[in-house]
Coordinates of C-alpha atoms in Angstrom, one line a residue:
M1 CA 27.5 -6.4 -8.9
G2 CA 29.9 -8.2 -6.5
F3 CA 27.7 -7.9 -3.4
D4 CA 26.0 -11.2 -4.3
D5 CA 29.4 -12.9 -4.2
V6 CA 30.2 -11.2 -0.9
L7 CA 26.9 -12.2 0.8
P8 CA 27.6 -15.9 1.2
V9 CA 30.8 -15.0 3.1
L10 CA 29.0 -12.4 5.3
G11 CA 26.0 -14.6 5.8
D12 CA 22.6 -14.1 4.0
F13 CA 20.9 -12.8 7.2
G14 CA 23.5 -12.4 9.9
K15 CA 23.3 -10.5 13.2
Y16 CA 24.1 -7.1 11.5
Q17 CA 21.5 -7.5 8.8
K18 CA 18.8 -8.6 11.4
R19 CA 19.5 -5.5 13.5
I20 CA 19.2 -3.1 10.5
Y21 CA 16.3 -5.0 9.0
F22 CA 14.3 -4.6 12.2
L23 CA 14.9 -0.9 12.2
L24 CA 13.8 -0.7 8.5
C25 CA 10.6 -2.6 9.3
L26 CA 9.4 0.1 11.8
P27 CA 8.5 2.6 9.1
A28 CA 5.8 0.1 8.0
I29 CA 4.0 0.9 11.3
T30 CA 3.8 4.7 10.6
S31 CA 2.9 3.9 6.9
A32 CA -0.2 2.1 8.2
F33 CA -0.9 5.0 10.6
H34 CA -1.1 7.5 7.7
K35 CA -2.7 5.3 5.1
L36 CA -5.5 4.0 7.4
G37 CA -5.8 6.7 10.1
N38 CA -8.4 8.5 7.9
V39 CA -11.0 5.9 8.9
F40 CA -11.2 7.7 12.2
L41 CA -10.0 11.2 11.3
L42 CA -12.7 11.5 8.7
A43 CA -15.3 9.2 10.4
E44 CA -18.9 10.2 9.8
P45 CA -21.0 9.9 13.0
Q46 CA -24.7 9.8 13.2
Y47 CA -26.3 13.2 12.8
R48 CA -29.5 15.1 12.3
C49 CA -30.5 18.6 11.3
R50 CA -30.4 21.1 14.1
R51 CA -33.9 22.3 14.9
P52 CA -34.8 26.0 15.1
D53 CA -33.7 27.6 18.4
E54 CA -32.1 24.3 19.5
P55 CA -28.8 24.7 21.4
A56 CA -25.7 23.6 19.5
D57 CA -24.7 21.2 22.3
S58 CA -28.0 19.3 22.4
L59 CA -28.1 15.6 22.6
Y60 CA -28.5 13.6 19.4
D61 CA -31.2 11.2 20.6
L62 CA -34.9 12.2 20.3
S63 CA -38.1 10.5 20.9
T64 CA -40.0 9.0 17.9
S65 CA -42.7 11.6 18.3
E66 CA -40.2 14.4 18.0
L67 CA -38.5 12.8 15.0
E68 CA -41.9 12.5 13.3
K69 CA -42.6 16.1 14.0
W70 CA -39.4 17.5 12.6
Y71 CA -37.9 15.1 10.1
P72 CA -39.3 13.5 6.9
F73 CA -38.9 9.7 6.6
D74 CA -36.3 8.4 4.2
S75 CA -37.8 5.3 2.6
L76 CA -34.5 4.4 0.9
Q77 CA -32.5 4.3 4.1
Q78 CA -35.6 3.2 6.2
T79 CA -35.0 5.9 8.8
F80 CA -35.6 9.6 9.4
S81 CA -33.8 12.0 7.1
S82 CA -30.4 13.3 8.4
C83 CA -30.2 16.1 5.8
E84 CA -33.8 17.6 5.7
I85 CA -36.1 19.1 8.2
W86 CA -39.8 20.1 8.0
S87 CA -40.4 23.8 7.5
G88 CA -44.2 24.2 7.6
N89 CA -45.6 21.8 5.0
A90 CA -42.4 21.6 3.0
T91 CA -39.0 20.1 3.7
T92 CA -35.8 22.1 3.5
T93 CA -32.1 21.2 3.6
C94 CA -30.1 22.3 6.6
S95 CA -26.6 23.5 7.2
E96 CA -26.3 23.0 11.0
F97 CA -26.3 19.6 12.6
I98 CA -26.5 17.8 15.9
Y99 CA -24.0 15.0 16.1
K100 CA -23.8 11.8 18.1
H101 CA -20.3 11.7 19.7
D102 CA -20.6 8.3 21.3
D103 CA -18.9 6.4 18.5
Y104 CA -16.1 8.6 17.2
G105 CA -15.7 11.6 19.5
F106 CA -14.9 14.9 17.6
T107 CA -13.9 14.2 14.0
T108 CA -13.1 16.5 11.0
T109 CA -16.6 15.7 9.7
I110 CA -18.1 17.3 12.8
E111 CA -15.7 20.3 12.8
W112 CA -16.3 21.2 9.1
N113 CA -19.8 19.7 8.6
L114 CA -18.7 17.2 5.9
T115 CA -22.2 15.8 5.6
C116 CA -25.1 15.7 3.2
E117 CA -24.1 17.7 0.1
K118 CA -20.6 18.0 1.4
A119 CA -20.1 14.3 2.1
Y120 CA -18.2 13.9 -1.2
L121 CA -15.4 15.9 0.4
I122 CA -14.6 12.9 2.7
A123 CA -14.0 10.8 -0.4
T124 CA -12.1 13.6 -2.1
C125 CA -9.7 13.9 0.9
N126 CA -9.0 10.2 0.8
S127 CA -8.5 10.2 -2.9
M128 CA -6.1 13.2 -2.7
F129 CA -4.1 11.2 -0.1
M130 CA -3.7 8.3 -2.5
V131 CA -2.7 10.7 -5.3
G132 CA 0.1 11.8 -3.0
V133 CA 1.0 8.1 -2.4
M134 CA 1.2 7.6 -6.2
L135 CA 3.3 10.7 -6.7
G136 CA 5.6 9.8 -3.8
S137 CA 6.3 6.3 -5.1
I138 CA 7.4 7.9 -8.4
I139 CA 9.3 10.8 -7.1
F140 CA 11.1 9.1 -4.2
G141 CA 11.7 6.0 -6.2
E142 CA 13.6 8.1 -8.7
T143 CA 15.5 10.2 -6.1
S144 CA 16.5 7.1 -4.1
D145 CA 18.4 5.9 -7.2
R146 CA 19.9 9.3 -7.9
W147 CA 20.7 10.7 -4.4
G148 CA 21.0 7.4 -2.5
R149 CA 18.7 5.6 -0.2
K150 CA 19.8 7.4 3.0
M151 CA 19.3 10.9 1.8
T152 CA 15.9 10.1 0.2
F153 CA 14.8 8.4 3.4
L154 CA 15.8 11.4 5.5
V155 CA 14.1 13.9 3.2
A156 CA 10.9 11.8 3.1
S157 CA 11.0 11.4 6.9
V158 CA 11.3 15.2 7.5
M159 CA 8.3 15.8 5.2
Q160 CA 6.3 13.1 6.9
V161 CA 6.6 14.7 10.3
L162 CA 6.3 18.3 9.1
F163 CA 3.1 17.8 7.0
G164 CA 1.6 15.3 9.6
V165 CA 1.8 18.0 12.2
L166 CA 0.6 20.7 9.8
A167 CA -2.5 18.6 9.1
A168 CA -3.2 18.4 12.9
F169 CA -3.3 22.2 13.1
A170 CA -5.1 22.8 9.8
P171 CA -7.6 25.7 10.3
E172 CA -9.9 24.6 7.5
F173 CA -10.7 21.6 5.3
W174 CA -8.5 22.3 2.2
T175 CA -5.4 22.9 4.2
F176 CA -6.0 19.6 5.9
A177 CA -6.6 17.8 2.6
V178 CA -3.5 19.2 0.9
S179 CA -1.3 18.5 3.9
R180 CA -2.6 14.9 3.9
M181 CA -1.8 14.6 0.2
I182 CA 1.8 15.7 0.7
L183 CA 1.9 13.5 3.8
G184 CA 0.8 10.5 1.6
A185 CA 3.7 11.2 -0.8
A186 CA 6.2 11.4 2.1
A187 CA 4.9 8.3 3.8
S188 CA 5.1 6.4 0.5
G189 CA 8.7 7.5 0.1
V190 CA 9.7 6.5 3.7
F191 CA 8.1 3.0 3.3
L192 CA 9.4 2.5 -0.3
V193 CA 13.0 3.3 0.6
A194 CA 13.0 1.3 3.8
Y195 CA 11.5 -1.7 2.0
V196 CA 14.1 -1.6 -0.8
M197 CA 17.0 -1.2 1.6
G198 CA 15.8 -4.1 3.7
L199 CA 15.7 -6.4 0.6
E200 CA 19.0 -5.1 -0.8
M201 CA 21.0 -6.2 2.3
V202 CA 19.9 -9.8 2.6
G203 CA 20.8 -12.9 0.5
P204 CA 18.6 -14.5 -2.1
S205 CA 17.5 -17.3 0.2
K206 CA 16.0 -14.8 2.7
R207 CA 14.4 -12.3 0.4
L208 CA 11.0 -13.9 0.4
I209 CA 10.9 -13.8 4.2
A210 CA 12.3 -10.2 4.3
G211 CA 9.8 -9.1 1.8
T212 CA 6.9 -10.6 3.7
V213 CA 7.7 -9.9 7.4
V214 CA 7.6 -6.2 6.9
F215 CA 3.9 -6.4 6.2
I216 CA 3.4 -8.0 9.6
F217 CA 4.7 -4.8 11.1
F218 CA 2.2 -2.9 8.8
S219 CA -0.6 -5.0 10.3
G220 CA 0.6 -4.1 13.8
G221 CA 0.4 -0.4 13.0
Y222 CA -3.1 -1.1 11.5
V223 CA -4.4 -2.5 14.8
L224 CA -2.7 0.2 16.9
I225 CA -4.7 2.9 15.0
A226 CA -8.0 1.7 16.6
L227 CA -6.4 1.9 20.1
L228 CA -5.1 5.4 19.5
A229 CA -8.4 6.5 18.1
K230 CA -10.3 5.1 21.1
L231 CA -7.9 6.9 23.6
L232 CA -7.8 10.1 21.6
P233 CA -11.4 11.1 20.5
N234 CA -10.3 14.5 19.2
W235 CA -9.1 14.2 15.7
R236 CA -6.3 16.8 16.1
H237 CA -4.8 14.8 19.0
L238 CA -5.1 11.6 17.0
Q239 CA -3.4 13.2 13.9
L240 CA -0.5 14.3 16.2
A241 CA -0.2 10.9 17.7
L242 CA 0.0 9.3 14.3
S243 CA 2.6 11.8 13.1
L244 CA 5.1 12.3 15.9
P245 CA 6.5 8.7 16.0
G246 CA 8.0 9.6 12.6
V247 CA 10.5 11.8 14.5
V248 CA 12.4 8.5 15.4
F249 CA 13.3 8.0 11.8
L250 CA 15.2 11.3 11.6
F251 CA 17.9 9.6 13.7
Y252 CA 18.3 6.7 11.3
W253 CA 20.9 8.8 9.5
W254 CA 23.4 7.7 12.1
F255 CA 22.3 4.1 12.5
I256 CA 21.3 2.9 9.0
P257 CA 24.1 2.4 6.4
E258 CA 23.8 3.3 2.8
S259 CA 22.8 0.5 0.5
V260 CA 26.0 -1.4 -0.6
R261 CA 24.3 -2.2 -3.9
W262 CA 23.6 1.5 -4.6
L263 CA 27.2 2.4 -3.6
L264 CA 28.6 -0.2 -6.0
S265 CA 26.2 1.0 -8.8
K266 CA 27.7 4.5 -8.3
N267 CA 31.3 3.1 -8.2
K268 CA 31.7 4.2 -4.6
V269 CA 33.7 1.1 -3.9
E270 CA 35.6 2.3 -0.9
E271 CA 32.4 3.4 0.9
A272 CA 30.8 0.1 0.1
K273 CA 33.8 -1.8 1.5
L274 CA 33.6 0.1 4.8
V275 CA 29.9 -1.0 5.2
I276 CA 30.8 -4.6 4.3
Q277 CA 33.7 -4.7 6.8
K278 CA 31.4 -3.3 9.5
C279 CA 28.8 -6.0 8.7
A280 CA 31.5 -8.7 8.7
K281 CA 32.8 -7.5 12.1
V282 CA 29.3 -7.6 13.8
N283 CA 28.6 -11.0 12.1
G284 CA 31.9 -12.4 13.4
V285 CA 33.3 -12.9 10.0
T286 CA 36.8 -11.9 8.7
I287 CA 37.2 -10.8 5.1
S288 CA 40.6 -9.6 4.0
D289 CA 40.8 -6.6 1.7
A290 CA 42.4 -8.8 -0.9
K291 CA 39.5 -11.3 -0.7
L292 CA 36.9 -8.6 -0.8
D293 CA 38.5 -7.0 -3.8
E294 CA 38.6 -10.4 -5.5
L295 CA 34.8 -11.0 -4.9
L296 CA 33.9 -7.5 -6.0
K297 CA 36.0 -7.9 -9.1
K298 CA 34.4 -11.2 -9.9
G299 CA 31.0 -9.5 -9.8
D300 CA 32.2 -6.8 -12.1
E301 CA 33.2 -9.4 -14.7
N302 CA 29.7 -10.7 -14.8
K303 CA 28.3 -7.4 -16.0
T304 CA 26.9 -7.2 -19.5
K305 CA 29.4 -5.4 -21.7
D306 CA 27.5 -5.1 -24.9
D307 CA 27.6 -1.3 -25.7
S308 CA 25.3 -1.7 -28.6
Q309 CA 22.4 -3.0 -26.5
I310 CA 18.9 -1.8 -27.2
T311 CA 16.8 -0.4 -24.3
A312 CA 13.2 -1.2 -23.7
S313 CA 10.2 0.8 -22.3
V314 CA 6.8 -0.1 -21.0
L315 CA 5.4 0.5 -24.6
D316 CA 7.3 -2.6 -25.8
L317 CA 5.0 -4.7 -23.6
F318 CA 2.1 -3.8 -25.9
K319 CA 3.9 -4.5 -29.2
H320 CA 3.7 -8.3 -28.8
S321 CA 0.5 -10.3 -28.3
N322 CA 1.5 -12.6 -25.4
L323 CA 3.2 -9.8 -23.5
R324 CA 0.3 -7.5 -24.1
K325 CA -2.2 -10.0 -22.8
R326 CA -0.3 -10.8 -19.7
S327 CA 0.5 -7.1 -19.0
L328 CA -3.2 -6.1 -19.2
I329 CA -4.2 -8.9 -16.8
I330 CA -1.5 -7.9 -14.4
F331 CA -2.5 -4.2 -14.6
F332 CA -6.1 -5.2 -13.9
D333 CA -5.0 -7.4 -11.0
W334 CA -3.1 -4.6 -9.3
C335 CA -6.0 -2.2 -9.7
A336 CA -8.5 -4.8 -8.4
N337 CA -6.3 -5.7 -5.4
N338 CA -5.6 -2.1 -4.4
I339 CA -9.2 -0.9 -4.8
T340 CA -10.5 -3.9 -2.9
Y341 CA -7.8 -3.8 -0.1
Y342 CA -8.2 -0.1 0.6
G343 CA -11.9 -0.2 0.0
L344 CA -12.4 -2.8 2.6
S345 CA -10.0 -1.2 5.0
W346 CA -11.8 2.1 4.8
N347 CA -15.3 0.6 4.7
T348 CA -15.3 -0.9 8.2
N349 CA -17.5 1.9 9.5
N350 CA -20.2 0.9 7.1
L351 CA -20.4 -2.7 8.1
G352 CA -22.5 -2.2 11.3
G353 CA -21.6 -3.2 14.8
N354 CA -18.7 -1.8 16.7
P355 CA -16.5 0.2 14.3
Y356 CA -13.4 -0.1 16.5
L357 CA -13.7 -3.9 16.7
N358 CA -14.4 -4.2 13.0
F359 CA -11.2 -2.2 12.3
V360 CA -9.1 -4.3 14.7
I361 CA -10.3 -7.5 13.1
S362 CA -9.7 -6.1 9.7
G363 CA -6.1 -5.4 10.6
A364 CA -5.5 -8.5 12.7
V365 CA -6.5 -10.9 9.9
E366 CA -3.6 -9.6 7.8
T367 CA -1.0 -11.3 10.0
P368 CA -2.2 -14.9 9.4
A369 CA -2.7 -13.9 5.7
N370 CA 0.9 -12.8 5.4
I371 CA 2.2 -15.9 7.2
F372 CA 0.0 -18.1 4.9
T373 CA 1.5 -16.4 1.9
L374 CA 5.0 -16.9 3.3
L375 CA 4.5 -20.6 3.9
T376 CA 2.7 -21.5 0.6
L377 CA 4.1 -19.2 -2.1
N378 CA 7.2 -21.4 -2.8
R379 CA 5.2 -24.7 -2.3
W380 CA 1.9 -24.3 -4.1
G381 CA 3.0 -21.8 -6.7
R382 CA 2.2 -18.1 -7.4
K383 CA -0.6 -18.8 -9.8
K384 CA -2.7 -21.0 -7.5
I385 CA -2.3 -18.6 -4.6
L386 CA -3.2 -15.5 -6.6
C387 CA -6.2 -17.0 -8.5
G388 CA -7.5 -18.9 -5.5
S389 CA -7.3 -15.9 -3.0
M390 CA -8.9 -13.5 -5.5
I391 CA -11.8 -15.8 -6.3
V392 CA -12.4 -16.6 -2.6
A393 CA -12.3 -12.9 -1.8
G394 CA -14.7 -12.1 -4.6
S395 CA -17.1 -14.9 -3.7
A396 CA -17.2 -13.9 0.0
L397 CA -17.9 -10.3 -0.8
L398 CA -20.6 -11.1 -3.4
L399 CA -22.4 -13.3 -0.8
T400 CA -22.9 -10.2 1.3
I401 CA -25.5 -9.0 -1.3
A402 CA -27.7 -12.0 -0.4
T403 CA -27.3 -11.5 3.3
P404 CA -30.1 -9.7 5.2
L405 CA -28.9 -6.3 6.5
N406 CA -29.9 -7.2 10.1
W407 CA -27.5 -10.2 10.0
V408 CA -24.6 -7.9 10.9
W409 CA -22.4 -10.7 12.2
L410 CA -22.5 -12.6 8.9
I411 CA -21.8 -9.5 6.8
I412 CA -18.8 -8.7 9.0
T413 CA -17.6 -12.4 8.8
L414 CA -17.9 -12.4 5.0
A415 CA -16.2 -9.1 4.7
M416 CA -13.3 -10.3 6.9
I417 CA -13.0 -13.5 4.7
G418 CA -12.7 -11.1 1.8
K419 CA -10.1 -9.0 3.6
I420 CA -7.9 -11.9 4.6
S421 CA -8.1 -13.4 1.0
I422 CA -7.3 -10.1 -0.7
T423 CA -4.3 -9.6 1.7
V424 CA -2.9 -12.9 0.5
S425 CA -3.5 -11.9 -3.1
Y426 CA -2.0 -8.4 -2.5
G427 CA 1.2 -10.0 -1.2
T428 CA 1.4 -12.5 -4.1
V429 CA 0.7 -10.1 -6.9
Y430 CA 3.9 -8.1 -6.1
I431 CA 6.1 -11.2 -6.6
F432 CA 4.1 -12.9 -9.3
S433 CA 3.9 -9.9 -11.6
A434 CA 7.5 -9.0 -11.2
E435 CA 8.4 -12.5 -12.4
Q436 CA 6.1 -12.2 -15.4
F437 CA 7.9 -9.1 -16.9
P438 CA 11.2 -9.6 -18.8
T439 CA 14.2 -8.2 -17.0
V440 CA 14.8 -5.5 -19.5
V441 CA 11.4 -4.0 -18.9
R442 CA 10.7 -5.3 -15.4
N443 CA 11.1 -1.9 -13.7
A444 CA 8.9 -0.2 -16.2
G445 CA 6.3 -2.9 -15.9
L446 CA 6.2 -2.7 -12.1
G447 CA 6.0 1.1 -12.3
A448 CA 3.0 0.8 -14.7
S449 CA 1.4 -1.8 -12.4
S450 CA 1.9 0.5 -9.4
T451 CA 0.2 3.3 -11.3
F452 CA -2.8 1.2 -12.0
A453 CA -2.9 0.1 -8.4
R454 CA -2.9 3.8 -7.2
L455 CA -5.7 4.5 -9.7
G456 CA -7.7 1.8 -7.9
S457 CA -7.1 3.2 -4.4
I458 CA -8.0 6.7 -5.7
M459 CA -11.4 5.5 -6.9
A460 CA -12.1 3.4 -3.7
P461 CA -13.3 6.3 -1.5
Y462 CA -15.9 7.3 -4.1
I463 CA -17.1 3.7 -4.3
N464 CA -17.4 3.6 -0.5
V465 CA -19.4 6.9 -0.4
M466 CA -22.1 5.1 -2.5
A467 CA -23.0 3.2 0.6
R468 CA -25.0 6.3 1.5
I469 CA -27.4 5.4 -1.3
W470 CA -27.2 1.6 -1.1
Q471 CA -25.2 0.1 1.8
P472 CA -24.1 -3.2 0.0
F473 CA -22.9 -1.3 -3.1
P474 CA -19.2 -1.1 -2.2
L475 CA -18.9 -4.8 -1.3
L476 CA -20.6 -5.7 -4.6
V477 CA -18.1 -3.7 -6.7
F478 CA -15.1 -5.0 -4.7
G479 CA -16.4 -8.6 -5.1
V480 CA -16.9 -8.3 -8.8
L481 CA -13.4 -6.9 -9.4
A482 CA -11.7 -9.4 -7.2
F483 CA -13.5 -12.4 -8.7
T484 CA -12.9 -11.2 -12.2
G485 CA -9.2 -10.7 -11.5
G486 CA -8.9 -14.2 -10.1
V487 CA -10.5 -15.8 -13.2
L488 CA -8.4 -13.7 -15.6
S489 CA -5.2 -14.7 -13.8
L490 CA -5.8 -18.3 -14.8
L491 CA -4.5 -17.2 -18.2
L492 CA -1.1 -16.3 -16.7
P493 CA 1.8 -18.8 -16.7
E494 CA 3.2 -20.2 -13.5
T495 CA 6.6 -18.8 -12.6
L496 CA 7.7 -21.0 -9.6
N497 CA 10.8 -23.0 -10.5
K498 CA 10.9 -21.4 -13.9
K499 CA 13.8 -19.6 -15.5
L500 CA 12.6 -16.0 -15.6
P501 CA 12.6 -14.1 -19.0
E502 CA 15.4 -11.6 -19.5
T503 CA 14.8 -10.3 -23.0
L504 CA 11.6 -9.3 -24.8
A505 CA 11.9 -12.4 -27.0
E506 CA 12.0 -14.6 -23.9
G507 CA 9.1 -12.7 -22.4
E508 CA 7.0 -13.2 -25.5
A509 CA 7.8 -16.9 -25.5
F510 CA 7.3 -17.3 -21.7
G511 CA 4.4 -19.7 -21.0
K512 CA 4.2 -20.9 -24.6
K513 CA 5.0 -24.4 -25.7
S514 CA 7.2 -23.1 -28.5
K515 CA 9.9 -20.6 -27.7
N516 CA 11.0 -19.9 -31.3
V517 CA 9.7 -16.4 -31.4
P518 CA 11.2 -14.1 -34.1
L519 CA 11.7 -11.1 -31.9
K520 CA 14.8 -8.9 -31.6
S521 CA 16.7 -9.6 -28.3
V522 CA 16.9 -6.7 -25.9
Q523 CA 19.4 -6.5 -23.0
V524 CA 20.2 -4.0 -20.3
L525 CA 22.7 -3.6 -17.6
E526 CA 21.5 -4.6 -14.1
L527 CA 22.5 -5.3 -10.6
P528 CA 23.1 -8.9 -9.6
V529 CA 20.1 -8.8 -7.5
L530 CA 18.2 -9.2 -10.7
A531 CA 20.8 -11.3 -12.5
N532 CA 20.6 -14.2 -10.2
E533 CA 16.8 -14.7 -10.1
T534 CA 15.7 -18.2 -9.2
E535 CA 12.8 -19.7 -7.5
E536 CA 14.6 -19.1 -4.2
S537 CA 14.7 -15.3 -4.7
P538 CA 11.3 -14.1 -6.1
S539 CA 11.5 -10.7 -4.4
D540 CA 14.8 -9.9 -6.3
A541 CA 12.7 -8.4 -9.1
L542 CA 11.3 -5.7 -6.7
L543 CA 14.7 -4.0 -6.4
L544 CA 14.9 -1.0 -8.8
T545 CA 18.2 0.0 -10.4
E546 CA 19.6 3.3 -11.7
T547 CA 20.6 1.7 -15.0
Q548 CA 17.1 0.5 -15.7
K549 CA 15.5 3.9 -15.1
A550 CA 18.1 5.7 -17.2
A551 CA 17.5 3.2 -20.0
Q552 CA 13.7 4.0 -19.8
L553 CA 14.3 7.7 -19.9
E554 CA 16.6 7.3 -23.0
S555 CA 14.2 5.0 -24.9

């Protein structure tokens, strides 16, 4: 508890914190590698059925007369069929294909013929990866509170490299898919722990910046994927290039200190004091042992000492009308944001034009989006930013339905407007929803929100695959979800410059004119990073505590 009292003496974001924070931002780059690398690893090039007696290494392009001779015309796609071939007077499906290597080189789709009736396997692999991400956020979130941040980070980093390399040498599809799923869990753990450690070491006045800048590193990794994919056309080489940089994080054990907040929560005061003194030395600050003991003791005295307290779980959110309404809207927002963000990120190959350029633009627009979020969130308010960005994203994506398919430049422009807007919304919903939940159930609320978000990203690949039937379909679905989420969020109360609710009673009353709600008060022990929440420290609510999780398990 006393670390918040120590930070003003150390400096909210001194030289030592900046150095460690930079190192903790680097895992965001590899997180982008693994979450978005599948766009090129599983890319589906143009293909056609292999004709009888045609060499396997034949060129894809054929004259119109040859196409008419061998392939039926697909009136839905307005092109010659890629999955059927004439056999006498009837058509037959084929199992061997000739691929066009100009766009993507040699991908998993080519190696394992993930086309036609097997095309669903591409979506399945992507969904399995996001299942891994969901499981990783749960498992590694729990172990980071039990084992410590450093140990969890090391274990997740080892798994990230191990299964990333295993995926590169996978002999068949299911080995690749399962390896990618475990890789998703590990990548989620690496990013989650690094993100939390970065926030736990800075003062309240800098947490909004610290919580946003990390996503600029994510955007940098996003753009780098296209460069690596262009330089490494073979998917196995690309998978290795995306995985091997994770080896760097194995050496963090000797450079990154354990979280002082975690050490204090485990009563490892002497270890915490060593980290604090090292930080003070690098920052050019002198803190005597007596002064440090005084500050830590002061924090201890601020702890809640009511042994008869009642614990709360996520189910308590549904027992009261106002909390239930807000929670359902927040859950929908997380699902809509995730399904739209990943859906758009993975859908760049279906927009037309140069897929590498589309991907780079899709990643590059995230940086101005994150900067915009950083500059406006504490000025304009969370509600305006969330609602406005989701409505703009939805409107832009819905306009693509009225755009002629040959106007590729306009479709790409509207899709990128949707992408930049949903990125703003994605950054806002983390903070806004955390401030909506009462302190006693905040961790459970965020955990449930994250689960709904992952369900969205698990469904996104199957929505994208529907572009094979009707190309605008994915953008239509994403547009409807984003627009609906923006409109529903108008019902949520603003949290900027508001005292955040701590008990269920305060949570039920939050946003109402009358706060006299007859509801039993619920309290729970917490770290000061949640106890001192103000408009200056909105990201405090994102820090998860051992006490809160234990309370949930007991309830």
